[in-house]
mmCIF file of C-alpha atoms in Angstrom:
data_model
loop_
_atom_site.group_PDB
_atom_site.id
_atom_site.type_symbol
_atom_site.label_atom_id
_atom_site.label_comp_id
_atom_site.label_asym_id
_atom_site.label_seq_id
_atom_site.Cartn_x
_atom_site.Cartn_y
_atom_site.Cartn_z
ATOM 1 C CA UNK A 18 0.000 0.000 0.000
ATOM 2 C CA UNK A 19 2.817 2.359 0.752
ATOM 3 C CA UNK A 20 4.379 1.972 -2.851
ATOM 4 C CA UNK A 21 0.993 2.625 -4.446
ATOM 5 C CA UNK A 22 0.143 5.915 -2.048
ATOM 6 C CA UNK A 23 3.999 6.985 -2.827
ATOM 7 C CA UNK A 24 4.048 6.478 -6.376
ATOM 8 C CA UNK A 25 0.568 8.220 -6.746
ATOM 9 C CA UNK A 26 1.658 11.313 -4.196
ATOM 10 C CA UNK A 27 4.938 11.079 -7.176
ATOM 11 C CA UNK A 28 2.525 11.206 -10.181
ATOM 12 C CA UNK A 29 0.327 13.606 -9.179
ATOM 13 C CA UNK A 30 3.089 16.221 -7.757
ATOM 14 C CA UNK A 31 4.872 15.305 -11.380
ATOM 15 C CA UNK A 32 1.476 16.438 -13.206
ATOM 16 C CA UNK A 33 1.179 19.775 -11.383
ATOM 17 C CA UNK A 34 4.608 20.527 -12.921
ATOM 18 C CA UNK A 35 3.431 19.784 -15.899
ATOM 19 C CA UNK A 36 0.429 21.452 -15.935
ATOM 20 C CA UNK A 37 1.906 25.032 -14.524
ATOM 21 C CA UNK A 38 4.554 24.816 -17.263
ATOM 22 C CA UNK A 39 4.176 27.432 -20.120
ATOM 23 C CA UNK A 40 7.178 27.478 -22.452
ATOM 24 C CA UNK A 41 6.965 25.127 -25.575
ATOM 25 C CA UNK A 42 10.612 23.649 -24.533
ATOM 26 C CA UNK A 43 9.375 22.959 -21.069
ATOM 27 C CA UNK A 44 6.122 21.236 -22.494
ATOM 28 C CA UNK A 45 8.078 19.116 -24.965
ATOM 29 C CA UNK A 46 11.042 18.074 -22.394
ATOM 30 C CA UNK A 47 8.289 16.805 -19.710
ATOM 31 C CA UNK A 48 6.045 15.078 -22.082
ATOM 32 C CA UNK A 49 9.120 12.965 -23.214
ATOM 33 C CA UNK A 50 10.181 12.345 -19.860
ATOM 34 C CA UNK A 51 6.854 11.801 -18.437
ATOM 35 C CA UNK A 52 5.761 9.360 -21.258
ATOM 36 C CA UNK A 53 8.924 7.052 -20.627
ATOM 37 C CA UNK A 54 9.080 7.730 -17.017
ATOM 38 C CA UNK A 55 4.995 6.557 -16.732
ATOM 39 C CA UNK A 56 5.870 3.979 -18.557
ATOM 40 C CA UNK A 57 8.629 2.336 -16.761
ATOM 41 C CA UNK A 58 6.396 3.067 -13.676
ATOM 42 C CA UNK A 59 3.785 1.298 -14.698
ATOM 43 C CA UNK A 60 6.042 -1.306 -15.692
ATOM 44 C CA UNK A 61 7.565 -1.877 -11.929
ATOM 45 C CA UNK A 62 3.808 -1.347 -10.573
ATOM 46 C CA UNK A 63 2.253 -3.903 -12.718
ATOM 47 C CA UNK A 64 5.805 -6.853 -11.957
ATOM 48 C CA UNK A 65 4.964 -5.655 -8.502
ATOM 49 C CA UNK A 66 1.349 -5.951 -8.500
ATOM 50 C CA UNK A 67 1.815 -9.549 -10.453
ATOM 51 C CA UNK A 68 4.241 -10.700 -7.641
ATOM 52 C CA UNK A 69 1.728 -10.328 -5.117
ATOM 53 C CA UNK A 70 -1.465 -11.185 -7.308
ATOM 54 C CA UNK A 71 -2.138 -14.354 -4.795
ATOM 55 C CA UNK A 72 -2.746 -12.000 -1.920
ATOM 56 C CA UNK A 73 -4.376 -9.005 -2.933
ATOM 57 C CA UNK A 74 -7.881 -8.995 -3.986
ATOM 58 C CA UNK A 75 -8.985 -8.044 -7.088
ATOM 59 C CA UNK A 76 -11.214 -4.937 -6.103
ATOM 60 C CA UNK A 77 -7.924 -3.626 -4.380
ATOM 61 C CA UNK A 78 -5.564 -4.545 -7.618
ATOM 62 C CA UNK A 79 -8.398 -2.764 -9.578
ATOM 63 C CA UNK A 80 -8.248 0.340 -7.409
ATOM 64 C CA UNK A 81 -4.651 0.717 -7.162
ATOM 65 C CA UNK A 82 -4.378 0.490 -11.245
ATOM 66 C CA UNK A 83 -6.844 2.886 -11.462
ATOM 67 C CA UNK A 84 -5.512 5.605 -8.890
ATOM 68 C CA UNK A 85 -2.078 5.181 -11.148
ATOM 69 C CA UNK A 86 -4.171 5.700 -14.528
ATOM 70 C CA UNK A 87 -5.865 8.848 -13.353
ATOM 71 C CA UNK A 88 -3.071 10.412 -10.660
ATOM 72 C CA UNK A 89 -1.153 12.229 -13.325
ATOM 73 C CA UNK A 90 -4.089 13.366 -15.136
ATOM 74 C CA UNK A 91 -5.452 14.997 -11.848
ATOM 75 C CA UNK A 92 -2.067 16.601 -11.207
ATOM 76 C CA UNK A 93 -2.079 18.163 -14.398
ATOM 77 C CA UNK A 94 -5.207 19.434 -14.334
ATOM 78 C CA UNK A 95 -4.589 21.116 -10.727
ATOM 79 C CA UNK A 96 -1.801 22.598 -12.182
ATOM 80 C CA UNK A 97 -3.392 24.268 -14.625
ATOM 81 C CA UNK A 98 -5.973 25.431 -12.398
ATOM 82 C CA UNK A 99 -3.351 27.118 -10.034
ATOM 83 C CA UNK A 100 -0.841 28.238 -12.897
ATOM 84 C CA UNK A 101 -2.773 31.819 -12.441
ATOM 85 C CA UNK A 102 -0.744 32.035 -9.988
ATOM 86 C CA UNK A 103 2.693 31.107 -10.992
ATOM 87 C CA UNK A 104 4.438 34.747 -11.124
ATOM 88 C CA UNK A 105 3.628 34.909 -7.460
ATOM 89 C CA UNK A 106 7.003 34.331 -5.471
ATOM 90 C CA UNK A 107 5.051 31.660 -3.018
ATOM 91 C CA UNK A 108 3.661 29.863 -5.758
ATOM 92 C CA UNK A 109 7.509 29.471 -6.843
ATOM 93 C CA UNK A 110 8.602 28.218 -3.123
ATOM 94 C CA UNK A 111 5.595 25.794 -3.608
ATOM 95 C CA UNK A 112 6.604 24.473 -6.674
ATOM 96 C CA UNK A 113 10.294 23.933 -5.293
ATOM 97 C CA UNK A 114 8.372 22.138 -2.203
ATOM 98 C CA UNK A 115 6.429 19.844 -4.690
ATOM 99 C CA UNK A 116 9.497 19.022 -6.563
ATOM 100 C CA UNK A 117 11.348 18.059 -3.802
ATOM 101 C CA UNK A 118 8.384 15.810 -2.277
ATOM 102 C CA UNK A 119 8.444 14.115 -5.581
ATOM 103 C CA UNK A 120 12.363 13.354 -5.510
ATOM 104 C CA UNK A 121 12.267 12.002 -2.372
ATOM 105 C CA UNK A 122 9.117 9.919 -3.323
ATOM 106 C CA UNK A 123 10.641 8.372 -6.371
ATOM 107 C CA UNK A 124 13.945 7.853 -4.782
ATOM 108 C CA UNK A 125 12.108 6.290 -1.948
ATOM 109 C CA UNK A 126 10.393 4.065 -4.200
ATOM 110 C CA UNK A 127 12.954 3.125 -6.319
ATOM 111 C CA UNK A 128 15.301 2.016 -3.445
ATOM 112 C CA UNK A 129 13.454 0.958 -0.399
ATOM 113 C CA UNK A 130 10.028 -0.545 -2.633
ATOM 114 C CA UNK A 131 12.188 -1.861 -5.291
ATOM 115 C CA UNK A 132 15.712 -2.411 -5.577
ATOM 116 C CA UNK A 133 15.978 -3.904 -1.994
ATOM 117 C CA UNK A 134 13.317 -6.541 -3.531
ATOM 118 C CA UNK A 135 14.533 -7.450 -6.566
ATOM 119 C CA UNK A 136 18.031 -7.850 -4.788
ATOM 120 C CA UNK A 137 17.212 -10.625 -2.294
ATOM 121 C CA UNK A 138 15.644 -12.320 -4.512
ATOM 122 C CA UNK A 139 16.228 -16.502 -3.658
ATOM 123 C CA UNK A 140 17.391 -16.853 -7.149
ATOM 124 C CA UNK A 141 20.436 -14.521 -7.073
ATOM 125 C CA UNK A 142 21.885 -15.413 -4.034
ATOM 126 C CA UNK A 143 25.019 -16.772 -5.961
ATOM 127 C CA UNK A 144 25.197 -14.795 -9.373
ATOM 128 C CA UNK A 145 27.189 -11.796 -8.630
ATOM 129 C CA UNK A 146 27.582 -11.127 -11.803
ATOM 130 C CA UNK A 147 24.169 -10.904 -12.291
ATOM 131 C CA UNK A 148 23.738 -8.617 -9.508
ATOM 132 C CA UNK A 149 26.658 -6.337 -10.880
ATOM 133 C CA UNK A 150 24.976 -6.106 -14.489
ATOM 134 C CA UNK A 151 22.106 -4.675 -12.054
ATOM 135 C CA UNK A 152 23.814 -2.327 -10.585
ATOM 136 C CA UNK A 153 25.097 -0.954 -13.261
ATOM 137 C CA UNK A 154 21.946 -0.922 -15.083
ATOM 138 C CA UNK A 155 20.848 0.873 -12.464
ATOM 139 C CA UNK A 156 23.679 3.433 -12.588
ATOM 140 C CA UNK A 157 23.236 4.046 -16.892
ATOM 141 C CA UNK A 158 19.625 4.561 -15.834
ATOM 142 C CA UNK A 159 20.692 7.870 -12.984
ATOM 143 C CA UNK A 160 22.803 8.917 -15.438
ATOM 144 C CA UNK A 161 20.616 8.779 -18.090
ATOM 145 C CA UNK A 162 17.872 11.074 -15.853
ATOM 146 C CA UNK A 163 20.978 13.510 -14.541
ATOM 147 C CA UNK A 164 22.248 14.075 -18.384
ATOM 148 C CA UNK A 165 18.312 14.634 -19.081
ATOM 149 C CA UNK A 166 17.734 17.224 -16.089
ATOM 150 C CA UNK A 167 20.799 18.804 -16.989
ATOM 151 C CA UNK A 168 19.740 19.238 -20.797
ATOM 152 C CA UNK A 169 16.022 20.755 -19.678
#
């Protein structure tokens, strides 16, 4: 429950950006990211939800894929809604806030909800090499989002 409720929090803080952004650069930069990023999201939620498929009943898998579907679409239209505000100094700090809250979610997420799970797994207990290939997966993939904030 806590990686649906933090990965929803994520999605709908990441649609308020995206909905208070004006400039055509800023539009186009987010939709990219946000169309892979939702993607590989959904990706992790759905292995996730799959893994646990035997205890969860269905009216509470159908919830939490539905919360997912529409939490970036509610986010983006609340940021709309409050972008008459954005040359306001507060709504600026606010934004900052947001952002950070939806760092630390996703980095919360991807280490605590995720990568500690798929690194006990039973089955790589003795293929190290497997688990470096990981890791370093893992590390392409930061620097592939720190080369893309850098670029925005």
């Amino acid at each position: 429950y806590i990686l649906e409720l933090s990965v929803a929090i994520h999605s709908i803080i990441l649609g308020v950006s995206f909905g208070v952004e004006t400039g055509f650069r800023g539009i186009l930069v987010l939709s990219i990211s946000l169309t892979i990023h939702q993607f590989i999201e959904g990706v992790a939620m759905g292995s996730m939800l799959k893994q646990y498929k035997d205890s969860i009943q269905k009216l509470t898998m159908t919830s939490f894929l539905l919360v997912f579907s529409a939490s970036i679409s509610v986010g983006v239209v609340v940021g709309m809604i409050t972008s008459v505000y954005s040359a306001t100094a507060w709504f600026r700090f606010m934004q900052g806030i947001c952002g950070s809250v939806a760092a630390g979610t996703l980095l919360y997420v991807s280490l605590v909800e995720q990568l500690a799970v798929q690194f006990s797994r039973r089955e790589l207990e003795h293929r190290e090499g497997v688990k470096k290939c990981m890791v370093a997966a893992f590390g392409l993939g930061y620097a592939i989002m720190v080369l893309m904030a850098r670029f925005e």
